[in-house]
């Protein structure tokens, strides 16, 4: 297991839940014979050969000396991983969100493979929902999306199950405890060597960061975020809200202002966050800082298990009132952050988690949370915003059409708000996962996404209207002769004054030139 994967395992505490989740709202009426938890279980069991991690069981190193690993669970029972519940009436979005928050707050059982699914009945309109929970040590955002494609279909008729289980290097017997202890002792003995290598790489990394920080507009780095009500000691309770906006609207704004789709997504989040904090009288004078996860996977690494993820930090420009100026500031910030991210990736620095025995990571995480340091130390960031592309076409599971995909990531380091964004079938879906004590009601944040989109659309329409008015405005010319004023009779030999009828107004010529160039 990689160092980052082990960190997600050993960094887990009663308040830090290191699983990722996704909710699919489905229409069971499109499934022949209907859809039920039994059908869901049979569908997943039939495709287990295509999803080896769903049979993997955690094997920990004694005393936390070495990294943990995976073995094939010989006592695997699919029935332990499927649950059924009913959404409280009337089964609307708020009732579903509250139920999902309670289910997401439950940690995964480490005695079994680290995943589970909940089938939720009772949604309004005869709909149902499926909640996926998978530990972050197994997947990140990109590999999770690839995993979903294995369990979903492009047509109502389910794909036939695979004929046999493919051989994988991870389907092996559990090592003896003596062997695990020996490996852990060797790994711990080499810790000073790894630490020295990390220190050398960290110095090189520091010189690179210092070079970027000397720019007129330096990229954001950790511990520059102002403290808000989102930043406090995280508790186990969770709340969930979600919303969606048309993808075409986001693309129109992207083209109108010459930015990226991710910039527009960040600007929508910034708009609702600014409004939320302003109404509560908590808007800080400094801009909020978002940690934005970025995939470090190559084109041929999308299906690999584990985490290949880094992070960049971007301003949300919440100190700027004008939505267009805010969007432009976010675009500049993300551009500089990407430049620094590329420079750092070129140096292939080790993670701190690659140098430290997992037992120390677990001890540090528990000390950090038990002492409430996430509420006392400067915030590393204000929130996490993760955005990824999803399938543009409709998907099906067991014949039931998937109506919406609602992703959710974990909460970390005193950041009580995570916004995970995924595009699907012509819409962009926003999932808000919050600490219950930090944000008692997340729905104003979700509903504010639509208001932020309306602000940017209004600014875009005004800009388009001004451009059209300038294009229709006729240019002032001097093609018609000017009327001559009456003059007294001139003397026979007096010189004639030249007519101004052929002289063009310099200002009109300048205006016409500017309009033509526009």
Coordinates of C-alpha atoms in Angstrom, one line a residue:
X1 CA 0.0 0.0 0.0
X2 CA 1.3 3.5 -0.9
X3 CA 2.1 6.0 1.7
X4 CA -0.8 8.3 0.9
X5 CA -3.2 5.3 1.0
X6 CA -1.9 4.3 4.4
X7 CA -2.2 7.9 5.6
X8 CA -5.9 7.8 4.8
X9 CA -6.3 4.7 6.9
X10 CA -4.2 5.6 9.9
X11 CA -5.3 9.3 9.8
X12 CA -8.9 8.2 10.5
X13 CA -10.3 9.2 13.8
X14 CA -13.8 9.1 15.3
X15 CA -14.4 12.6 13.8
X16 CA -12.3 12.3 10.6
X17 CA -14.1 9.7 8.4
X18 CA -11.8 8.8 5.5
X19 CA -14.4 7.3 3.1
X20 CA -15.7 8.9 0.0
X21 CA -19.4 8.6 -0.9
X22 CA -21.8 9.1 -3.8
X23 CA -25.5 9.1 -4.1
X24 CA -27.4 8.0 -7.2
X25 CA -31.0 8.9 -7.5
X26 CA -32.6 6.4 -9.8
X27 CA -36.0 5.8 -11.6
X28 CA -37.0 2.2 -10.8
X29 CA -39.8 2.4 -13.3
X30 CA -37.4 2.0 -16.3
X31 CA -36.1 -1.4 -14.9
X32 CA -37.9 -4.4 -16.2
X33 CA -39.7 -5.9 -13.2
X34 CA -38.8 -3.0 -11.0
X35 CA -35.7 -2.4 -8.9
X36 CA -35.0 -3.6 -5.3
X37 CA -32.1 -4.2 -2.9
X38 CA -32.0 -7.8 -4.0
X39 CA -31.5 -6.8 -7.6
X40 CA -28.8 -4.3 -6.6
X41 CA -26.9 -7.0 -4.6
X42 CA -27.2 -9.5 -7.5
X43 CA -25.9 -6.9 -10.0
X44 CA -22.8 -6.1 -7.8
X45 CA -22.1 -9.8 -7.1
X46 CA -22.2 -10.6 -10.8
X47 CA -19.6 -8.0 -11.5
X48 CA -17.3 -8.6 -8.5
X49 CA -14.7 -10.2 -10.8
X50 CA -14.3 -6.7 -12.4
X51 CA -13.9 -5.0 -9.1
X52 CA -11.2 -6.9 -7.1
X53 CA -10.9 -4.2 -4.3
X54 CA -14.5 -5.1 -3.3
X55 CA -13.1 -8.5 -2.0
X56 CA -9.9 -7.1 -0.4
X57 CA -9.5 -7.1 3.3
X58 CA -7.2 -4.9 5.4
X59 CA -4.1 -6.4 7.0
X60 CA -2.4 -4.1 9.4
X61 CA 1.3 -4.2 10.5
X62 CA 1.8 -5.1 14.2
X63 CA 2.3 -2.0 16.3
X64 CA 1.9 0.2 13.3
X65 CA 5.6 -0.3 12.3
X66 CA 5.1 -0.9 8.6
X67 CA 2.5 -0.1 6.0
X68 CA -0.7 -2.1 5.9
X69 CA -1.7 -4.2 2.9
X70 CA -4.6 -6.0 1.2
X71 CA -5.4 -9.7 1.0
X72 CA -8.3 -11.5 -0.6
X73 CA -11.0 -12.1 2.0
X74 CA -11.7 -15.8 2.2
X75 CA -14.8 -15.2 4.4
X76 CA -16.3 -12.6 2.1
X77 CA -20.1 -12.4 2.4
X78 CA -21.8 -9.8 0.1
X79 CA -24.8 -9.7 2.5
X80 CA -22.7 -7.8 5.0
X81 CA -22.2 -4.9 2.6
X82 CA -25.8 -4.1 1.6
X83 CA -28.3 -2.2 3.7
X84 CA -31.9 -1.0 3.1
X85 CA -33.7 2.0 4.7
X86 CA -36.6 4.2 3.9
X87 CA -36.5 8.0 3.4
X88 CA -38.7 9.9 5.8
X89 CA -41.9 11.4 4.2
X90 CA -42.5 13.3 2.0
X91 CA -39.2 11.9 0.6
X92 CA -38.0 15.2 -0.9
X93 CA -34.4 16.5 -1.3
X94 CA -34.2 17.8 2.3
X95 CA -35.4 14.5 3.8
X96 CA -33.0 12.6 1.6
X97 CA -30.1 14.9 2.5
X98 CA -30.7 14.5 6.3
X99 CA -30.8 10.7 5.9
X100 CA -27.6 10.6 3.8
X101 CA -25.9 12.8 6.4
X102 CA -26.7 10.3 9.1
X103 CA -25.5 7.3 7.0
X104 CA -22.3 9.0 5.9
X105 CA -21.4 9.7 9.5
X106 CA -21.2 5.9 10.1
X107 CA -17.6 4.6 9.8
X108 CA -16.8 1.5 7.7
X109 CA -16.2 -1.8 9.5
X110 CA -12.5 -2.6 9.1
X111 CA -13.0 -6.3 9.8
X112 CA -14.5 -6.6 6.3
X113 CA -13.7 -5.1 2.8
X114 CA -14.0 -1.4 3.2
X115 CA -17.2 -0.6 1.2
X116 CA -20.9 -0.7 1.6
X117 CA -24.1 0.2 -0.2
X118 CA -27.4 1.5 1.0
X119 CA -30.7 1.2 -0.9
X120 CA -33.1 3.9 0.0
X121 CA -36.8 3.6 -0.7
X122 CA -39.6 6.1 -0.2
X123 CA -38.4 9.0 -2.4
X124 CA -41.1 11.3 -3.9
X125 CA -42.3 10.4 -7.3
X126 CA -41.6 6.7 -6.9
X127 CA -37.9 7.2 -7.1
X128 CA -35.1 5.5 -5.1
X129 CA -31.5 6.2 -4.2
X130 CA -28.3 4.2 -3.8
X131 CA -25.6 5.4 -1.4
X132 CA -22.0 4.1 -2.2
X133 CA -19.4 4.3 0.6
X134 CA -15.8 3.3 -0.3
X135 CA -12.7 4.0 1.8
X136 CA -10.3 6.6 0.4
X137 CA -7.4 4.2 0.9
X138 CA -8.8 2.3 -2.1
X139 CA -9.9 5.0 -4.5
X140 CA -9.6 8.7 -5.3
X141 CA -11.8 10.7 -7.5
X142 CA -10.6 9.5 -10.9
X143 CA -10.4 5.8 -10.0
X144 CA -13.8 6.1 -8.3
X145 CA -15.3 7.4 -11.5
X146 CA -13.7 4.5 -13.4
X147 CA -15.1 2.1 -10.8
X148 CA -18.6 3.5 -11.3
X149 CA -18.4 2.8 -15.0
X150 CA -17.9 -0.9 -14.2
X151 CA -21.1 -1.0 -12.1
X152 CA -23.2 1.1 -14.5
X153 CA -24.4 0.5 -18.0
X154 CA -24.9 2.7 -21.1
X155 CA -28.2 1.0 -21.9
X156 CA -31.2 -0.2 -19.9
X157 CA -30.3 -3.9 -20.6
X158 CA -27.5 -4.8 -18.1
X159 CA -24.3 -6.1 -19.5
X160 CA -23.7 -9.9 -19.1
X161 CA -21.5 -10.8 -16.1
X162 CA -17.8 -11.6 -16.8
X163 CA -17.0 -15.3 -17.3
X164 CA -14.2 -15.6 -14.8
X165 CA -12.2 -13.8 -12.1
X166 CA -9.0 -12.2 -13.5
X167 CA -5.8 -12.9 -11.8
X168 CA -4.5 -10.1 -9.7
X169 CA -1.3 -9.8 -7.6
X170 CA -3.3 -8.8 -4.6
X171 CA -5.3 -12.1 -4.2
X172 CA -2.9 -13.8 -1.8
X173 CA -3.1 -15.4 1.6
X174 CA -2.8 -13.4 4.8
X175 CA 0.9 -13.3 5.9
X176 CA 1.8 -14.7 9.3
X177 CA 2.1 -12.2 12.2
X178 CA 5.8 -12.9 12.5
X179 CA 6.3 -12.1 8.8
X180 CA 4.4 -8.8 9.2
X181 CA 6.4 -7.9 12.3
X182 CA 9.6 -8.5 10.5
X183 CA 8.6 -6.4 7.6
X184 CA 7.5 -3.6 9.9
X185 CA 10.8 -3.6 11.8
X186 CA 12.8 -3.3 8.5
X187 CA 10.5 -0.5 7.3
X188 CA 11.0 1.4 10.6
X189 CA 14.7 0.9 10.6
X190 CA 14.9 2.6 7.2
X191 CA 13.0 5.6 8.4
X192 CA 16.0 7.8 8.9
X193 CA 17.2 7.2 5.4
X194 CA 13.8 8.1 3.9
X195 CA 13.6 11.1 6.2
X196 CA 17.0 12.4 4.9
X197 CA 15.9 11.9 1.3
X198 CA 12.7 13.7 2.0
X199 CA 14.5 16.6 3.7
X200 CA 16.7 17.1 0.6
X201 CA 13.7 17.0 -1.7
X202 CA 11.8 19.4 0.6
X203 CA 14.6 21.9 0.4
X204 CA 14.5 21.8 -3.4
X205 CA 10.7 22.1 -3.2
X206 CA 11.0 25.1 -1.0
X207 CA 13.3 27.0 -3.4
X208 CA 10.7 26.4 -6.1
X209 CA 7.9 27.7 -4.0
X210 CA 10.0 30.7 -3.0
X211 CA 10.5 31.6 -6.6
X212 CA 6.8 31.6 -7.3
X213 CA 6.1 33.6 -4.1
X214 CA 8.2 36.5 -5.5
X215 CA 5.7 37.0 -8.4
X216 CA 3.6 40.1 -8.3
X217 CA 0.5 37.8 -7.9
X218 CA 1.9 34.9 -6.0
X219 CA -0.1 31.6 -5.8
X220 CA -1.8 30.8 -2.5
X221 CA -0.2 28.4 -0.1
X222 CA -1.4 26.7 3.1
X223 CA -2.1 28.7 6.3
X224 CA -3.1 31.8 4.5
X225 CA -6.8 31.3 5.0
X226 CA -8.9 33.5 7.4
X227 CA -10.8 31.8 10.2
X228 CA -14.5 31.4 9.6
X229 CA -17.3 29.4 11.2
X230 CA -16.4 26.5 8.8
X231 CA -13.0 26.2 10.5
X232 CA -13.4 24.5 13.9
X233 CA -12.8 21.2 15.6
X234 CA -14.7 18.6 13.5
X235 CA -17.2 16.4 15.2
X236 CA -18.6 13.0 14.0
X237 CA -22.0 14.5 12.9
X238 CA -22.6 15.2 9.2
X239 CA -25.2 17.1 7.1
X240 CA -25.6 16.9 3.4
X241 CA -27.2 19.1 0.7
X242 CA -27.1 19.1 -3.0
X243 CA -28.1 21.0 -6.1
X244 CA -27.4 21.1 -9.9
X245 CA -27.1 23.7 -12.6
X246 CA -27.2 23.3 -16.4
X247 CA -23.8 22.6 -17.9
X248 CA -24.6 24.7 -21.0
X249 CA -25.0 27.8 -18.8
X250 CA -21.6 27.2 -17.2
X251 CA -20.0 26.8 -20.6
X252 CA -21.6 30.0 -21.9
X253 CA -20.1 31.9 -19.0
X254 CA -16.8 30.2 -19.6
X255 CA -16.7 31.4 -23.3
X256 CA -18.0 34.8 -22.5
X257 CA -15.3 35.7 -20.1
X258 CA -12.4 33.6 -21.4
X259 CA -12.0 31.4 -18.4
X260 CA -12.1 27.6 -17.6
X261 CA -15.1 25.6 -16.5
X262 CA -13.3 24.9 -13.2
X263 CA -13.0 28.7 -12.7
X264 CA -16.8 29.1 -13.2
X265 CA -17.4 26.3 -10.7
X266 CA -15.2 28.0 -8.1
X267 CA -16.9 31.3 -8.8
X268 CA -20.3 29.8 -8.1
X269 CA -19.0 28.3 -4.9
X270 CA -17.5 31.7 -4.0
X271 CA -20.8 33.5 -4.7
X272 CA -22.9 31.3 -2.4
X273 CA -20.2 31.3 0.3
X274 CA -19.9 35.1 0.3
X275 CA -23.7 35.5 0.5
X276 CA -23.9 32.9 3.3
X277 CA -21.2 34.6 5.5
X278 CA -22.4 38.1 4.7
X279 CA -25.9 37.3 5.9
X280 CA -24.5 35.8 9.1
X281 CA -22.2 38.9 9.6
X282 CA -19.1 36.7 9.4
X283 CA -17.6 37.7 6.0
X284 CA -13.9 38.2 6.6
X285 CA -12.0 41.0 4.9
X286 CA -9.6 38.5 3.5
X287 CA -10.6 36.1 0.7
X288 CA -11.5 32.5 1.5
X289 CA -8.9 29.9 0.4
X290 CA -10.0 26.6 -1.2
X291 CA -7.9 23.4 -1.4
X292 CA -8.5 22.0 -4.9
X293 CA -7.5 18.3 -5.3
X294 CA -5.8 17.6 -8.6
X295 CA -5.2 14.2 -10.2
X296 CA -1.6 13.1 -10.7
X297 CA -2.6 10.1 -12.8
X298 CA -1.3 9.5 -16.3
X299 CA -3.5 8.5 -19.2
X300 CA -2.8 4.8 -18.6
X301 CA -3.2 4.9 -14.7
X302 CA -6.9 5.7 -14.5
X303 CA -7.9 2.2 -13.4
X304 CA -5.1 1.7 -10.9
X305 CA -6.1 1.2 -7.3
X306 CA -5.1 3.7 -4.7
X307 CA -4.5 7.4 -4.7
X308 CA -2.6 9.6 -7.2
X309 CA -3.8 12.9 -6.0
X310 CA -2.2 16.3 -5.2
X311 CA -3.5 19.6 -4.2
X312 CA -3.4 23.3 -5.2
X313 CA -4.7 26.3 -3.3
X314 CA -6.8 29.0 -4.9
X315 CA -8.4 32.2 -3.7
X316 CA -12.2 32.4 -3.9
X317 CA -12.0 36.2 -4.0
X318 CA -14.9 36.5 -1.6
X319 CA -13.6 40.0 -0.7
X320 CA -14.7 41.2 -4.1
X321 CA -18.3 42.2 -4.5
X322 CA -18.6 42.3 -8.3
X323 CA -19.2 38.7 -9.6
X324 CA -17.2 39.3 -12.8
X325 CA -14.2 40.7 -11.1
X326 CA -14.4 37.9 -8.7
X327 CA -14.4 35.3 -11.5
X328 CA -11.4 37.0 -13.2
X329 CA -9.5 37.0 -9.9
X330 CA -10.2 33.3 -9.4
X331 CA -9.0 32.6 -13.0
X332 CA -5.7 34.4 -12.3
X333 CA -5.3 32.5 -9.0
X334 CA -5.9 29.1 -10.5
X335 CA -3.6 29.8 -13.4
X336 CA -0.7 30.7 -11.1
X337 CA -1.5 27.7 -8.9
X338 CA -1.4 25.3 -11.8
X339 CA 2.0 26.8 -12.9
X340 CA 3.4 26.1 -9.5
X341 CA 1.8 22.7 -9.3
X342 CA 3.5 21.7 -12.6
X343 CA 6.8 22.9 -11.4
X344 CA 6.5 20.9 -8.2
X345 CA 5.3 17.8 -10.0
X346 CA 8.4 17.9 -12.2
X347 CA 10.5 17.4 -9.1
X348 CA 8.7 14.2 -8.0
X349 CA 8.9 15.0 -4.3
X350 CA 8.0 12.2 -1.8
X351 CA 5.0 12.6 0.5
X352 CA 5.6 13.0 4.2
X353 CA 3.5 9.9 4.5
X354 CA 6.1 7.9 2.5
X355 CA 8.7 8.6 5.2
X356 CA 6.8 8.1 8.5
X357 CA 5.7 4.8 10.0
X358 CA 1.9 4.5 9.9
X359 CA 1.7 4.2 13.7
X360 CA 3.1 7.7 14.1
X361 CA 0.6 9.0 11.6
X362 CA -2.2 7.5 13.7
X363 CA -0.8 9.0 16.9
X364 CA -0.4 12.4 15.3
X365 CA -4.0 12.4 14.0
X366 CA -5.5 11.4 17.3
X367 CA -3.4 14.0 19.2
X368 CA -4.4 16.7 16.8
X369 CA -8.1 16.0 17.1
X370 CA -8.2 15.1 20.8
X371 CA -6.5 18.4 21.7
X372 CA -8.8 20.4 19.4
X373 CA -5.8 21.8 17.5
X374 CA -7.9 22.2 14.3
X375 CA -9.9 24.9 16.1
X376 CA -6.9 26.6 17.7
X377 CA -4.2 26.6 15.0
X378 CA -4.4 28.8 11.8
X379 CA -6.6 27.2 9.2
X380 CA -4.7 25.2 6.5
X381 CA -7.6 26.2 4.2
X382 CA -11.2 27.2 4.5
X383 CA -12.8 24.3 2.6
X384 CA -12.2 21.7 -0.1
X385 CA -13.7 22.0 -3.5
X386 CA -13.2 19.1 -5.8
X387 CA -14.4 19.2 -9.4
X388 CA -14.3 16.4 -12.0
X389 CA -15.9 15.5 -15.4
X390 CA -18.5 12.8 -15.5
X391 CA -20.3 10.9 -18.3
X392 CA -22.2 13.1 -20.7
X393 CA -24.7 10.4 -21.5
X394 CA -27.4 8.8 -19.3
X395 CA -26.4 5.7 -17.3
X396 CA -28.4 2.8 -16.0
X397 CA -28.0 0.4 -13.1
X398 CA -29.9 -2.9 -13.4
X399 CA -32.2 -1.2 -15.9
X400 CA -33.0 1.8 -13.7
X401 CA -32.0 5.1 -15.1
X402 CA -29.7 7.2 -13.1
X403 CA -31.2 10.7 -12.7
X404 CA -28.5 12.4 -10.7
X405 CA -25.1 11.8 -9.3
X406 CA -24.2 13.4 -6.0
X407 CA -20.6 13.0 -4.9
X408 CA -19.2 13.7 -1.4
X409 CA -15.6 13.9 -0.1
X410 CA -14.2 13.7 3.4
X411 CA -13.6 16.6 5.9
X412 CA -10.0 17.3 6.9
X413 CA -7.9 19.5 9.1
X414 CA -10.5 21.7 10.7
X415 CA -12.3 22.3 7.3
X416 CA -15.9 21.6 8.1
X417 CA -17.1 22.0 4.5
X418 CA -16.4 19.9 1.5
X419 CA -18.0 20.7 -1.9
X420 CA -17.6 18.0 -4.5
X421 CA -18.7 18.7 -8.0
X422 CA -19.4 16.2 -10.9
X423 CA -20.9 16.8 -14.3
X424 CA -23.4 14.2 -15.6
X425 CA -25.8 14.1 -18.5
X426 CA -25.9 17.9 -19.3
X427 CA -25.8 19.1 -15.7
X428 CA -23.3 19.9 -13.0
X429 CA -24.1 18.4 -9.7
X430 CA -22.9 19.9 -6.4
X431 CA -22.6 17.8 -3.2
X432 CA -22.2 19.7 0.1
X433 CA -20.9 17.6 3.0
X434 CA -20.6 19.6 6.3
X435 CA -19.8 19.1 9.9
X436 CA -23.1 19.4 11.7
X437 CA -21.8 21.8 14.3
X438 CA -20.0 24.0 11.8
X439 CA -22.9 24.3 9.4
X440 CA -26.2 23.3 11.0
X441 CA -28.2 23.8 7.8
X442 CA -26.2 23.4 4.5
X443 CA -29.2 24.0 2.2
X444 CA -28.8 27.8 2.0
X445 CA -25.3 27.1 0.6
X446 CA -26.7 24.7 -2.0
X447 CA -29.5 27.0 -3.0
X448 CA -27.1 29.9 -3.3
X449 CA -25.4 28.2 -6.3
X450 CA -28.4 29.0 -8.5
X451 CA -28.3 32.7 -7.3
X452 CA -24.6 32.9 -8.1
X453 CA -25.2 31.5 -11.5
X454 CA -27.9 34.0 -12.1
X455 CA -25.5 36.8 -11.1
X456 CA -23.0 35.7 -13.7
X457 CA -25.6 35.2 -16.4
X458 CA -26.9 38.7 -15.8
X459 CA -23.4 40.1 -16.1
X460 CA -22.8 38.1 -19.2
X461 CA -26.1 39.2 -20.8
X462 CA -25.3 42.9 -20.0
X463 CA -21.9 42.5 -21.6
X464 CA -23.5 40.9 -24.7
X465 CA -26.1 43.6 -25.0
X466 CA -23.5 46.4 -24.8
X467 CA -21.5 44.7 -27.5
X468 CA -24.5 44.5 -29.8
X469 CA -25.4 48.2 -29.1
X470 CA -21.9 49.2 -30.1
X471 CA -22.1 47.1 -33.3
X472 CA -25.5 48.6 -34.3
X473 CA -24.5 52.2 -33.6
X474 CA -24.0 54.0 -37.0
X475 CA -20.7 55.7 -37.6
X476 CA -20.7 59.5 -38.0
X477 CA -19.5 60.5 -41.5
X478 CA -19.2 63.8 -43.5
X479 CA -20.4 62.4 -46.8
X480 CA -23.3 65.0 -47.1
X481 CA -22.1 68.6 -47.7
X482 CA -22.3 71.0 -44.8
X483 CA -24.8 73.9 -45.1
X484 CA -22.9 77.1 -45.8
X485 CA -23.7 80.1 -43.6
X486 CA -24.8 83.3 -45.3
X487 CA -22.0 85.6 -46.0
X488 CA -21.7 89.2 -47.0
X489 CA -20.7 89.9 -50.6
X490 CA -17.0 89.6 -50.9
X491 CA -14.8 92.1 -52.7
X492 CA -14.1 91.1 -56.3
X493 CA -10.4 90.3 -55.7
X494 CA -10.9 88.9 -52.1
X495 CA -9.6 85.3 -51.7
X496 CA -12.3 82.6 -51.3
X497 CA -12.4 80.6 -48.0
X498 CA -12.0 77.0 -48.5
X499 CA -15.1 74.8 -47.8
X500 CA -15.0 72.5 -44.9
X501 CA -17.3 70.0 -46.6
X502 CA -14.4 67.7 -47.5
X503 CA -12.8 67.7 -44.0
X504 CA -13.5 64.7 -41.8
X505 CA -14.0 65.1 -38.0
X506 CA -10.9 63.6 -36.3
X507 CA -13.0 62.3 -33.3
X508 CA -15.6 60.7 -35.6
X509 CA -12.8 59.0 -37.5
X510 CA -11.3 57.7 -34.2
X511 CA -14.7 56.4 -33.0
X512 CA -15.4 54.7 -36.3
X513 CA -12.0 53.1 -36.3
X514 CA -12.5 51.8 -32.7
X515 CA -15.9 50.4 -33.6
X516 CA -14.6 48.6 -36.7
X517 CA -11.7 47.1 -34.7
X518 CA -14.2 45.9 -32.0

